[in-house]
């Protein structure tokens, strides 16, 4: 029986939510990961220093007792953002400037959000982020074309590439994250970029393809697998898998674990997001093992992320053992990714 001991991992992208959901989901992140980047797209998106402080306190006070989990705080790039406000949020503990283009994901409203083309108006903010050493974490999906026509979801990441290239060439001193890569083309962009550019890969994008989510017409057939960016073609998924196991130091784990109550996942259109942290590492282990690279998993989950973020690698460890277990369908009314299925690796300590 295979077992694997790795440094406590780092989740470079998680949605911990707030209130009761926060209390339910937090242990699944905090008991496993030594640290995680807590995204700030709350009902009221985090955009001020005060909100950063309050949310940090909320997370810390919801932690299981004795936990030394370290949340990395983020602030959202919203219309009101200025270099001055950004600096205040940094002083309040924010290390990540998070960009979710307007109206492309949960709680990124069209009214306060910034679109990808509008990023050019926020160059002073990005320059300030670079000065402060903050990480610019982007969800790179273009929602509308130049004629303001909505772009189909499967094309959005590819069509964001020219805009991202512009940001990369204009900001050589800014650490730029390409969150949750899903296309072979975007992966090539990140590989070709300089060392200040890195990407996260989720567990669910190692497993899912568009056919697991929607029919050929784009109608959603499995809302539990629906997230943004939506899973793409087989060829794209293979590129994601090959890149994850390749040992490239600028591709590392970020779960994008994004819990929603079952009612929100069942409505039409469903809420976008997959609650994966309870099963994410088991899936990653299974994928790395299938490819014959289980020995590389530790860098992907525990090494490259902290390295890019400037964090120490955790001195604590966890052990994954080859032992089938059945993933719960849901936890407190929140559906879990791969719920009801058996997965091969279990975290035993
Ligand atoms: Zn996310």
Tab-separated table of N, CA, C and O and ligand atoms in Angstrom, residues 13-15 39 41 98 100 105 139 179-180 228 256-258, ligand 1:
chain	number	residue	atom	x	y	z
A	13	UNK	N	-6.041	29.384	-3.643
A	13	UNK	CA	-7.293	29.999	-4.132
A	13	UNK	C	-8.478	29.280	-3.498
A	13	UNK	O	-8.835	28.180	-3.900
A	14	UNK	N	-9.080	29.906	-2.502
A	14	UNK	CA	-10.245	29.253	-1.888
A	14	UNK	C	-11.302	30.295	-1.541
A	14	UNK	O	-10.981	31.441	-1.221
A	15	UNK	N	-12.547	29.859	-1.630
A	15	UNK	CA	-13.671	30.713	-1.230
A	15	UNK	C	-14.229	30.154	0.071
A	15	UNK	O	-14.871	29.099	0.071
A	39	UNK	N	-10.395	34.246	-0.855
A	39	UNK	CA	-10.903	35.211	-1.808
A	39	UNK	C	-12.000	36.073	-1.180
A	39	UNK	O	-12.760	35.602	-0.339
A	41	UNK	N	-14.706	37.695	-2.481
A	41	UNK	CA	-15.999	37.990	-3.132
A	41	UNK	C	-17.158	37.566	-2.239
A	41	UNK	O	-17.942	36.687	-2.573
A	98	UNK	N	-7.267	40.910	-5.875
A	98	UNK	CA	-8.016	39.906	-6.638
A	98	UNK	C	-8.881	40.584	-7.683
A	98	UNK	O	-9.637	41.494	-7.379
A	100	UNK	N	-11.772	39.792	-10.346
A	100	UNK	CA	-12.778	38.954	-11.001
A	100	UNK	C	-13.528	39.894	-11.938
A	100	UNK	O	-14.203	40.812	-11.474
A	105	UNK	N	-18.521	36.001	-12.150
A	105	UNK	CA	-18.545	34.954	-11.132
A	105	UNK	C	-19.384	35.392	-9.944
A	105	UNK	O	-19.969	36.465	-9.949
A	139	UNK	N	-8.844	36.364	-12.568
A	139	UNK	CA	-9.741	35.390	-13.198
A	139	UNK	C	-9.834	35.866	-14.651
A	139	UNK	O	-10.511	36.849	-14.944
A	179	UNK	N	-5.436	32.491	-12.506
A	179	UNK	CA	-6.124	31.520	-11.655
A	179	UNK	C	-6.827	30.450	-12.491
A	179	UNK	O	-7.292	30.708	-13.599
A	180	UNK	N	-6.878	29.264	-11.913
A	180	UNK	CA	-7.629	28.122	-12.465
A	180	UNK	C	-7.543	28.007	-13.991
A	180	UNK	O	-8.552	28.122	-14.671
A	228	UNK	N	-16.867	28.345	-12.861
A	228	UNK	CA	-16.209	29.254	-13.805
A	228	UNK	C	-14.736	29.305	-13.472
A	228	UNK	O	-14.414	29.460	-12.307
A	256	UNK	N	-9.803	26.587	-5.744
A	256	UNK	CA	-11.016	27.328	-6.111
A	256	UNK	C	-12.238	26.646	-5.512
A	256	UNK	O	-13.328	26.683	-6.081
A	257	UNK	N	-12.052	26.006	-4.365
A	257	UNK	CA	-13.176	25.393	-3.653
A	257	UNK	C	-14.193	26.499	-3.353
A	257	UNK	O	-13.851	27.514	-2.749
A	258	UNK	N	-15.418	26.297	-3.837
A	258	UNK	CA	-16.404	27.385	-3.804
A	258	UNK	C	-17.773	26.842	-3.428
A	258	UNK	O	-18.568	26.476	-4.292
B	1	LIG	ZN1	-12.389	31.502	-7.342
